[in-house]
């Protein structure tokens, strides 16, 4: 049995980056950047007024109140491109370029215009540099503003737009086939007959995969027969970079996933992880290069193992800087038990207390089949292998779930 950390390491080693593609800006939200984003201009591109008011020479306002002749107007998109002379002010709007010769902007609230708008009176003096953002103060042309491997969020869309990235180089989306195994399974639109249950794993796996940016194909439900499963995998491999199966990896007579993988000539990298829930997780590669994650059937095991291993692979294939979920620390709200030889990943809810500390509330749950309780889970609390129990108020490692 290997540890979770070793298994994640193996996943990363065996995962190859997909090629990149150029995608129109409006379609790149949540995709992974495949190029550094470079500023093509200074920001701001000119000395910019931060307030509505009057552009002036600060030293001429030292004896305020003072009167200055209004020489012109600088509006956003329509600047006043002359040199400000002694005794002059320019009416200026937020976002407009500050004219040469001016070194500060007095806000409009501290002024009033006289003589039909030809003269302005400044009621107070203004500091040198006031309410001006200098050219290049935010970003200088040529600077790297976003790094390759970053997942593009809503705020970054503005950055891409501002620097003219009408098209963006991003990693191709992995194609993921989702394949539920189990003779007991029927699809969501059927009423389960005797001894049957509805397949729910395909929906959670597909959803978690989509959150990584993957393109999901739902493969037909597979009965627990080696030849059936072998055929279904064989038919899908050419269309899939990754296949995620659920069920059929334990030691039962009808657990045929590994047999099917062997039949197909797969190289198996691991098949038992010191993890609770999720010990019998399989990771393999088929001769054509398709990676296979054989997850256990229980829905909670599916969620845990997908997010530890398959998610990491899907993000690594897209060149993500941090493909694996990141560990955080939290205070444990109540006692939880551990396991002798496996690391436990227990469903919990994360909140903060009045001091702003992260608190993990382990949920009451009925074990790895209890997907209804799991629907309220926002994080997993980690109990190290060999730890009998962790007491309330212990500092624990947690993983926030996507
Ligand atoms: P297995 O890993 O195949 O032994 O399955 C473990 C448990 O998970 C059994 O109770 C299965 O009925 C259940 N299970 C397996 N696949 C699914 C699925 N796709 N949706 C919901 N439950 C499942
Ligand atoms: Mg089964």
Short mmCIF file of C-alpha atoms and ligand atoms in Angstrom, two decimals:
data_model
loop_
_atom_site.label_atom_id
_atom_site.label_comp_id
_atom_site.label_asym_id
_atom_site.label_seq_id
_atom_site.Cartn_x
_atom_site.Cartn_y
_atom_site.Cartn_z
CA UNK A 1 0.00 0.00 0.00
CA UNK A 2 1.33 3.46 -0.86
CA UNK A 3 0.56 6.72 0.91
CA UNK A 4 -1.72 9.40 -0.51
CA UNK A 5 1.26 11.68 -1.05
CA UNK A 6 3.11 8.96 -2.98
CA UNK A 7 0.03 8.25 -5.08
CA UNK A 8 -0.37 11.95 -5.96
CA UNK A 9 3.33 12.03 -6.86
CA UNK A 10 2.88 9.06 -9.21
CA UNK A 11 -0.14 10.70 -10.83
CA UNK A 12 1.91 13.81 -11.50
CA UNK A 13 4.85 11.84 -12.89
CA UNK A 14 2.66 9.85 -15.27
CA UNK A 15 0.68 12.80 -16.58
CA UNK A 16 1.76 14.53 -19.79
CA UNK A 17 0.70 18.05 -20.70
CA UNK A 18 -1.77 18.37 -23.56
CA UNK A 19 -1.00 20.69 -26.49
CA UNK A 20 -2.22 24.27 -26.35
CA UNK A 21 -4.81 26.02 -28.48
CA UNK A 22 -5.76 29.64 -29.13
CA UNK A 23 -9.20 30.53 -27.85
CA UNK A 24 -11.20 33.76 -28.14
CA UNK A 25 -11.12 35.81 -24.96
CA UNK A 26 -14.82 35.42 -24.21
CA UNK A 27 -14.38 31.65 -23.90
CA UNK A 28 -11.33 31.33 -21.66
CA UNK A 29 -12.87 31.69 -18.18
CA UNK A 30 -11.56 28.84 -15.96
CA UNK A 31 -9.13 27.65 -18.62
CA UNK A 32 -5.41 27.29 -17.83
CA UNK A 33 -3.09 29.85 -19.41
CA UNK A 34 -0.49 28.34 -21.72
CA UNK A 35 1.46 31.58 -22.16
CA UNK A 36 2.72 34.39 -19.96
CA UNK A 37 0.57 37.49 -20.36
CA UNK A 38 2.69 40.55 -21.09
CA UNK A 39 1.62 44.18 -20.73
CA UNK A 40 1.75 45.80 -24.20
CA UNK A 41 1.53 49.30 -22.71
CA UNK A 42 2.16 51.23 -19.53
CA UNK A 43 -0.76 51.46 -17.12
CA UNK A 44 -1.95 54.06 -16.92
CA UNK A 45 -0.77 54.86 -20.46
CA UNK A 46 -0.56 58.61 -19.58
CA UNK A 47 -0.55 60.68 -16.38
CA UNK A 48 -4.17 60.21 -15.38
CA UNK A 49 -6.48 62.37 -13.26
CA UNK A 50 -7.95 60.46 -10.35
CA UNK A 51 -10.65 63.03 -9.60
CA UNK A 52 -12.87 65.53 -11.34
CA UNK A 53 -11.37 68.98 -10.74
CA UNK A 54 -8.65 71.31 -12.04
CA UNK A 55 -5.15 70.46 -13.18
CA UNK A 56 -2.78 73.07 -11.79
CA UNK A 57 0.79 73.80 -10.70
CA UNK A 58 0.74 73.06 -6.96
CA UNK A 59 3.10 75.94 -6.10
CA UNK A 60 0.63 78.42 -7.54
CA UNK A 61 -1.98 77.34 -4.96
CA UNK A 62 0.19 77.91 -1.88
CA UNK A 63 -1.58 81.17 -1.02
CA UNK A 64 -5.10 79.81 -1.58
CA UNK A 65 -7.70 81.00 -2.12
CA UNK A 66 -6.29 81.80 -5.57
CA UNK A 67 -7.82 82.49 -8.94
CA UNK A 68 -6.52 80.88 -12.14
CA UNK A 69 -7.54 81.35 -15.74
CA UNK A 70 -9.23 78.24 -17.22
CA UNK A 71 -7.16 77.49 -20.31
CA UNK A 72 -9.14 74.48 -21.51
CA UNK A 73 -10.70 71.17 -20.67
CA UNK A 74 -9.33 67.62 -20.54
CA UNK A 75 -11.94 64.87 -20.64
CA UNK A 76 -11.52 61.09 -20.73
CA UNK A 77 -10.84 60.20 -24.34
CA UNK A 78 -10.42 63.87 -25.34
CA UNK A 79 -7.40 65.42 -23.67
CA UNK A 80 -6.03 68.97 -23.76
CA UNK A 81 -2.69 68.71 -25.44
CA UNK A 82 -0.94 72.00 -24.72
CA UNK A 83 1.44 73.11 -22.05
CA UNK A 84 -0.12 74.68 -18.95
CA UNK A 85 1.30 78.18 -18.46
CA UNK A 86 1.68 80.27 -15.33
CA UNK A 87 -1.59 81.44 -13.87
CA UNK A 88 -3.58 78.75 -15.70
CA UNK A 89 -5.72 75.76 -14.76
CA UNK A 90 -7.37 73.09 -16.90
CA UNK A 91 -10.79 71.68 -16.08
CA UNK A 92 -10.22 67.92 -15.89
CA UNK A 93 -12.32 64.76 -15.45
CA UNK A 94 -11.54 61.44 -13.83
CA UNK A 95 -9.60 59.24 -16.26
CA UNK A 96 -8.48 62.15 -18.44
CA UNK A 97 -4.82 62.87 -19.28
CA UNK A 98 -3.13 65.52 -17.15
CA UNK A 99 -1.66 68.25 -19.40
CA UNK A 100 2.05 68.95 -19.54
CA UNK A 101 3.07 71.55 -17.00
CA UNK A 102 0.40 70.58 -14.47
CA UNK A 103 1.59 68.60 -11.47
CA UNK A 104 -1.57 68.13 -9.39
CA UNK A 105 -5.34 68.04 -9.55
CA UNK A 106 -7.51 69.94 -7.11
CA UNK A 107 -10.86 68.20 -6.62
CA UNK A 108 -13.90 70.05 -7.90
CA UNK A 109 -15.51 70.16 -4.44
CA UNK A 110 -12.75 72.59 -3.31
CA UNK A 111 -13.23 75.03 -6.21
CA UNK A 112 -15.79 77.19 -7.92
CA UNK A 113 -15.88 78.78 -11.32
CA UNK A 114 -16.31 82.49 -11.87
CA UNK A 115 -16.87 84.83 -14.81
CA UNK A 116 -18.81 82.44 -17.09
CA UNK A 117 -16.34 79.65 -16.61
CA UNK A 118 -13.22 81.51 -17.65
CA UNK A 119 -11.73 81.63 -14.17
CA UNK A 120 -11.62 79.13 -11.32
CA UNK A 121 -11.12 79.90 -7.67
CA UNK A 122 -9.28 77.25 -5.66
CA UNK A 123 -10.42 77.45 -2.06
CA UNK A 124 -7.53 75.40 -0.69
CA UNK A 125 -3.96 74.74 -1.70
CA UNK A 126 -3.15 71.38 -3.25
CA UNK A 127 -0.15 69.14 -2.63
CA UNK A 128 2.30 68.42 -5.43
CA UNK A 129 1.24 65.19 -7.20
CA UNK A 130 -2.24 65.12 -5.68
CA UNK A 131 -4.89 63.02 -7.51
CA UNK A 132 -2.59 62.06 -10.38
CA UNK A 133 -1.64 58.48 -11.21
CA UNK A 134 1.62 58.70 -13.11
CA UNK A 135 2.10 56.92 -16.41
CA UNK A 136 3.32 53.37 -15.71
CA UNK A 137 2.68 53.61 -11.96
CA UNK A 138 0.50 50.48 -12.03
CA UNK A 139 2.26 48.42 -14.70
CA UNK A 140 5.11 49.09 -17.10
CA UNK A 141 5.03 47.88 -20.69
CA UNK A 142 6.80 44.53 -21.01
CA UNK A 143 5.97 43.35 -17.50
CA UNK A 144 4.59 39.83 -17.03
CA UNK A 145 1.15 40.32 -15.51
CA UNK A 146 -0.15 36.71 -15.47
CA UNK A 147 1.88 33.55 -15.54
CA UNK A 148 1.46 30.50 -17.70
CA UNK A 149 -0.23 27.76 -15.69
CA UNK A 150 -2.65 30.12 -13.98
CA UNK A 151 -6.35 29.29 -13.97
CA UNK A 152 -8.16 32.25 -15.52
CA UNK A 153 -10.67 33.84 -13.14
CA UNK A 154 -13.14 36.65 -13.68
CA UNK A 155 -10.75 39.39 -12.53
CA UNK A 156 -8.06 38.12 -14.91
CA UNK A 157 -10.46 38.54 -17.83
CA UNK A 158 -10.07 42.30 -17.37
CA UNK A 159 -6.28 41.98 -17.44
CA UNK A 160 -6.38 39.98 -20.67
CA UNK A 161 -8.74 42.47 -22.26
CA UNK A 162 -6.74 45.52 -21.15
CA UNK A 163 -3.58 44.22 -22.84
CA UNK A 164 -5.24 43.24 -26.09
CA UNK A 165 -5.48 39.47 -25.73
CA UNK A 166 -8.39 38.97 -28.13
CA UNK A 167 -7.18 35.38 -28.34
CA UNK A 168 -5.44 33.55 -25.54
CA UNK A 169 -3.19 30.50 -25.62
CA UNK A 170 -4.67 27.98 -23.21
CA UNK A 171 -4.19 24.27 -22.64
CA UNK A 172 -6.52 21.97 -24.54
CA UNK A 173 -9.32 20.56 -22.45
CA UNK A 174 -8.80 16.91 -21.52
CA UNK A 175 -11.46 14.56 -22.88
CA UNK A 176 -12.77 12.44 -20.06
CA UNK A 177 -14.92 9.33 -20.40
CA UNK A 178 -16.98 8.54 -17.32
CA UNK A 179 -17.90 4.89 -16.92
CA UNK A 180 -19.95 3.48 -14.04
CA UNK A 181 -19.72 -0.25 -13.49
CA UNK A 182 -22.23 -2.36 -11.58
CA UNK A 183 -24.92 -4.84 -12.63
CA UNK A 184 -27.20 -3.21 -10.03
CA UNK A 185 -27.14 0.20 -11.76
CA UNK A 186 -29.93 1.81 -13.73
CA UNK A 187 -29.92 5.30 -15.19
CA UNK A 188 -31.50 8.35 -13.62
CA UNK A 189 -34.64 8.21 -15.74
CA UNK A 190 -35.47 4.65 -14.77
CA UNK A 191 -37.27 3.36 -11.70
CA UNK A 192 -34.92 0.89 -9.98
CA UNK A 193 -36.34 -2.63 -9.98
CA UNK A 194 -35.58 -5.30 -7.40
CA UNK A 195 -31.95 -5.18 -6.20
CA UNK A 196 -31.22 -2.16 -8.38
CA UNK A 197 -30.10 1.39 -7.60
CA UNK A 198 -29.73 4.48 -9.74
CA UNK A 199 -26.26 5.40 -10.90
CA UNK A 200 -25.25 8.60 -9.15
CA UNK A 201 -21.46 8.41 -9.49
CA UNK A 202 -21.45 9.34 -13.17
CA UNK A 203 -23.04 12.65 -12.29
CA UNK A 204 -20.68 13.63 -9.49
CA UNK A 205 -17.61 12.48 -11.42
CA UNK A 206 -18.72 14.35 -14.55
CA UNK A 207 -19.38 17.47 -12.49
CA UNK A 208 -16.05 17.39 -10.68
CA UNK A 209 -14.31 16.77 -14.01
CA UNK A 210 -16.10 19.72 -15.61
CA UNK A 211 -14.94 21.94 -12.77
CA UNK A 212 -11.36 21.23 -13.87
CA UNK A 213 -12.23 22.32 -17.41
CA UNK A 214 -12.46 18.80 -18.85
CA UNK A 215 -14.83 17.81 -21.66
CA UNK A 216 -16.93 14.93 -20.40
CA UNK A 217 -18.41 12.03 -22.29
CA UNK A 218 -20.76 9.71 -20.40
CA UNK A 219 -20.14 6.14 -21.44
CA UNK A 220 -22.89 3.51 -21.15
CA UNK A 221 -23.34 1.77 -17.78
CA UNK A 222 -21.33 -1.45 -17.65
CA UNK A 223 -22.42 -4.77 -16.17
CA UNK A 224 -19.98 -6.61 -13.91
CA UNK A 225 -18.59 -8.86 -16.63
CA UNK A 226 -14.98 -8.62 -17.65
CA UNK A 227 -15.69 -8.99 -21.36
CA UNK A 228 -18.43 -6.36 -21.31
CA UNK A 229 -16.30 -3.85 -19.49
CA UNK A 230 -13.25 -4.62 -21.64
CA UNK A 231 -15.27 -3.92 -24.77
CA UNK A 232 -16.74 -0.72 -23.45
CA UNK A 233 -13.35 0.65 -22.46
CA UNK A 234 -11.83 -0.46 -25.76
CA UNK A 235 -14.52 1.38 -27.71
CA UNK A 236 -13.94 4.62 -25.83
CA UNK A 237 -10.17 4.90 -25.61
CA UNK A 238 -9.55 6.64 -28.91
CA UNK A 239 -11.88 9.47 -27.89
CA UNK A 240 -10.62 9.85 -24.32
CA UNK A 241 -7.45 11.18 -22.75
CA UNK A 242 -8.68 9.86 -19.41
CA UNK A 243 -11.31 7.31 -18.42
CA UNK A 244 -12.72 7.43 -14.92
CA UNK A 245 -14.55 4.30 -13.84
CA UNK A 246 -16.37 3.72 -10.59
CA UNK A 247 -17.02 0.41 -8.85
CA UNK A 248 -15.61 -3.04 -9.28
CA UNK A 249 -12.16 -2.54 -7.79
CA UNK A 250 -12.61 -4.37 -4.46
CA UNK A 251 -11.96 -8.05 -3.78
CA UNK A 252 -15.46 -9.38 -4.61
CA UNK A 253 -16.08 -12.06 -7.22
CA UNK A 254 -17.76 -9.48 -9.49
CA UNK A 255 -15.12 -6.78 -9.15
CA UNK A 256 -13.85 -6.97 -12.70
CA UNK A 257 -12.33 -3.56 -13.43
CA UNK A 258 -8.73 -4.67 -12.91
CA UNK A 259 -9.30 -7.82 -14.93
CA UNK A 260 -10.57 -5.67 -17.81
CA UNK A 261 -7.56 -3.38 -17.54
CA UNK A 262 -5.18 -6.37 -17.62
CA UNK A 263 -7.02 -7.74 -20.63
CA UNK A 264 -6.43 -4.44 -22.41
CA UNK A 265 -2.71 -4.54 -21.61
CA UNK A 266 -2.78 -1.66 -19.14
CA UNK A 267 0.22 -0.72 -17.05
CA UNK A 268 -1.01 -0.43 -13.47
CA UNK A 269 0.80 2.21 -11.40
CA UNK A 270 -1.06 1.63 -8.16
CA UNK A 271 -4.09 -0.26 -6.96
CA UNK A 272 -4.13 0.25 -3.19
CA UNK A 273 -3.67 3.53 -1.37
CA UNK A 274 -3.41 3.90 2.42
CA UNK A 275 -6.56 6.00 2.39
CA UNK A 276 -9.95 5.89 4.08
CA UNK A 277 -12.28 5.99 2.27
CA UNK A 278 -10.86 4.92 -1.08
CA UNK A 279 -8.26 2.23 -0.46
CA UNK A 280 -8.77 0.13 -3.65
CA UNK A 281 -8.22 3.07 -6.06
CA UNK A 282 -6.53 2.03 -9.29
CA UNK A 283 -4.40 4.21 -11.57
CA UNK A 284 -3.27 2.80 -14.91
CA UNK A 285 -2.34 3.63 -18.48
CA UNK A 286 -3.60 1.79 -21.54
CA UNK A 287 -1.20 1.03 -24.40
CA UNK A 288 -2.58 3.92 -26.49
CA UNK A 289 -1.75 6.39 -23.69
CA UNK A 290 -5.22 6.85 -22.18
CA UNK A 291 -5.01 7.14 -18.40
CA UNK A 292 -7.54 5.23 -16.32
CA UNK A 293 -8.68 5.99 -12.80
CA UNK A 294 -10.55 3.03 -11.36
CA UNK A 295 -12.36 4.55 -8.41
CA UNK A 296 -14.23 2.50 -5.81
CA UNK A 297 -18.02 2.41 -6.17
CA UNK A 298 -19.14 4.02 -2.96
CA UNK A 299 -20.16 7.59 -3.73
CA UNK A 300 -18.15 9.21 -0.94
CA UNK A 301 -15.05 7.24 -1.91
CA UNK A 302 -15.62 8.48 -5.44
CA UNK A 303 -15.65 12.12 -4.36
CA UNK A 304 -12.53 11.75 -2.20
CA UNK A 305 -10.45 9.75 -4.66
CA UNK A 306 -11.51 11.78 -7.69
CA UNK A 307 -10.45 15.02 -6.07
CA UNK A 308 -7.16 13.65 -4.75
CA UNK A 309 -6.02 11.85 -7.88
CA UNK A 310 -8.09 12.32 -11.05
CA UNK A 311 -8.52 16.06 -10.52
CA UNK A 312 -4.76 16.41 -10.09
CA UNK A 313 -4.17 14.59 -13.37
CA UNK A 314 -6.73 16.65 -15.29
CA UNK A 315 -5.21 19.91 -14.09
CA UNK A 316 -1.63 18.71 -14.61
CA UNK A 317 -2.54 17.78 -18.20
CA UNK A 318 -3.56 21.40 -18.64
CA UNK A 319 -0.25 22.63 -17.27
CA UNK A 320 -1.74 24.05 -14.07
CA UNK A 321 0.84 25.45 -11.66
CA UNK A 322 -0.82 23.82 -8.68
CA UNK A 323 -2.73 20.80 -9.88
CA UNK A 324 -3.26 19.14 -6.50
CA UNK A 325 -5.67 20.48 -3.89
CA UNK A 326 -3.85 22.59 -1.31
CA UNK A 327 -3.73 21.63 2.34
CA UNK A 328 -4.88 24.23 4.87
CA UNK A 329 -4.93 24.23 8.67
CA UNK A 330 -8.07 24.43 10.78
CA UNK A 331 -9.19 23.92 14.36
CA UNK A 332 -11.10 20.69 14.86
CA UNK A 333 -14.57 21.25 16.35
CA UNK A 334 -15.03 17.75 17.75
CA UNK A 335 -13.14 14.53 18.32
CA UNK A 336 -12.65 12.20 15.35
CA UNK A 337 -11.18 8.73 15.15
CA UNK A 338 -8.34 7.65 12.93
CA UNK A 339 -7.25 4.37 11.42
CA UNK A 340 -4.26 2.16 12.20
CA UNK A 341 -2.66 2.00 8.78
CA UNK A 342 -4.55 4.43 6.56
CA UNK A 343 -4.86 8.18 6.37
CA UNK A 344 -8.48 9.25 6.89
CA UNK A 345 -10.18 11.98 4.85
CA UNK A 346 -13.34 12.75 6.80
CA UNK A 347 -16.23 14.89 5.53
CA UNK A 348 -16.46 18.22 7.30
CA UNK A 349 -17.79 21.74 7.00
CA UNK A 350 -15.46 24.71 7.20
CA UNK A 351 -16.45 27.91 8.96
CA UNK A 352 -14.62 30.67 10.78
CA UNK A 353 -14.95 31.63 14.45
CA UNK A 354 -15.10 35.17 15.87
CA UNK A 355 -11.30 35.40 15.81
CA UNK A 356 -11.30 34.60 12.12
CA UNK A 357 -9.78 31.16 12.64
CA UNK A 358 -10.77 28.36 10.31
CA UNK A 359 -12.91 25.73 12.08
CA UNK A 360 -13.59 22.24 10.71
CA UNK A 361 -16.83 20.58 11.83
CA UNK A 362 -16.65 16.88 11.02
CA UNK A 363 -20.08 15.75 9.81
CA UNK A 364 -22.01 12.84 11.19
CA UNK A 365 -22.16 10.39 8.37
CA UNK A 366 -23.04 6.79 7.81
CA UNK A 367 -19.82 5.80 6.03
CA UNK A 368 -18.65 5.90 2.47
CA UNK A 369 -22.07 5.10 1.01
CA UNK A 370 -23.69 8.15 2.64
CA UNK A 371 -23.75 10.56 -0.28
CA UNK A 372 -26.65 12.55 1.12
CA UNK A 373 -24.63 13.58 4.18
CA UNK A 374 -21.69 14.20 1.87
CA UNK A 375 -23.68 16.73 -0.13
CA UNK A 376 -23.20 19.18 2.77
CA UNK A 377 -19.45 18.61 2.90
CA UNK A 378 -17.19 21.49 2.01
CA UNK A 379 -13.87 20.02 3.11
CA UNK A 380 -12.07 16.89 4.23
CA UNK A 381 -10.35 16.62 7.59
CA UNK A 382 -7.18 14.57 7.46
CA UNK A 383 -6.31 12.19 10.27
CA UNK A 384 -2.81 10.75 9.85
CA UNK A 385 -2.42 6.98 9.66
CA UNK A 386 -1.72 5.41 13.05
CA UNK A 387 -3.43 8.21 14.97
CA UNK A 388 -6.07 6.74 17.28
CA UNK A 389 -8.07 9.93 17.50
CA UNK A 390 -7.76 13.68 17.18
CA UNK A 391 -9.31 15.66 20.01
CA UNK A 392 -11.47 18.77 19.77
CA UNK A 393 -9.35 21.92 19.28
CA UNK A 394 -6.51 20.01 17.66
CA UNK A 395 -5.01 21.78 14.66
CA UNK A 396 -5.72 19.60 11.66
CA UNK A 397 -4.92 19.61 7.99
CA UNK A 398 -7.93 20.06 5.74
CA UNK A 399 -8.59 20.04 2.02
CA UNK A 400 -11.26 22.38 0.70
CA UNK A 401 -13.34 20.57 -1.90
CA UNK A 402 -14.12 22.21 -5.23
P1 LIG B 1 -18.26 -1.59 -5.56
O1 LIG B 1 -17.04 -0.73 -5.39
O2 LIG B 1 -18.54 -1.91 -6.98
O3 LIG B 1 -18.18 -2.79 -4.69
O4 LIG B 1 -19.49 -0.73 -5.08
C1 LIG B 1 -19.56 -0.30 -3.73
C2 LIG B 1 -20.93 0.26 -3.46
O5 LIG B 1 -21.15 1.40 -4.25
C3 LIG B 1 -22.07 -0.69 -3.76
O6 LIG B 1 -23.07 -0.54 -2.77
C4 LIG B 1 -22.55 -0.18 -5.10
O7 LIG B 1 -23.90 -0.50 -5.33
C5 LIG B 1 -22.35 1.30 -4.97
N1 LIG B 1 -22.17 1.89 -6.29
C6 LIG B 1 -21.34 1.44 -7.25
N2 LIG B 1 -21.43 2.17 -8.36
C7 LIG B 1 -22.33 3.13 -8.09
C8 LIG B 1 -22.86 4.21 -8.87
N3 LIG B 1 -22.46 4.43 -10.12
N4 LIG B 1 -23.77 5.00 -8.29
C9 LIG B 1 -24.17 4.78 -7.03
N5 LIG B 1 -23.71 3.80 -6.26
C10 LIG B 1 -22.81 2.97 -6.79
MG1 LIG B 2 -19.79 -3.13 -7.99
#
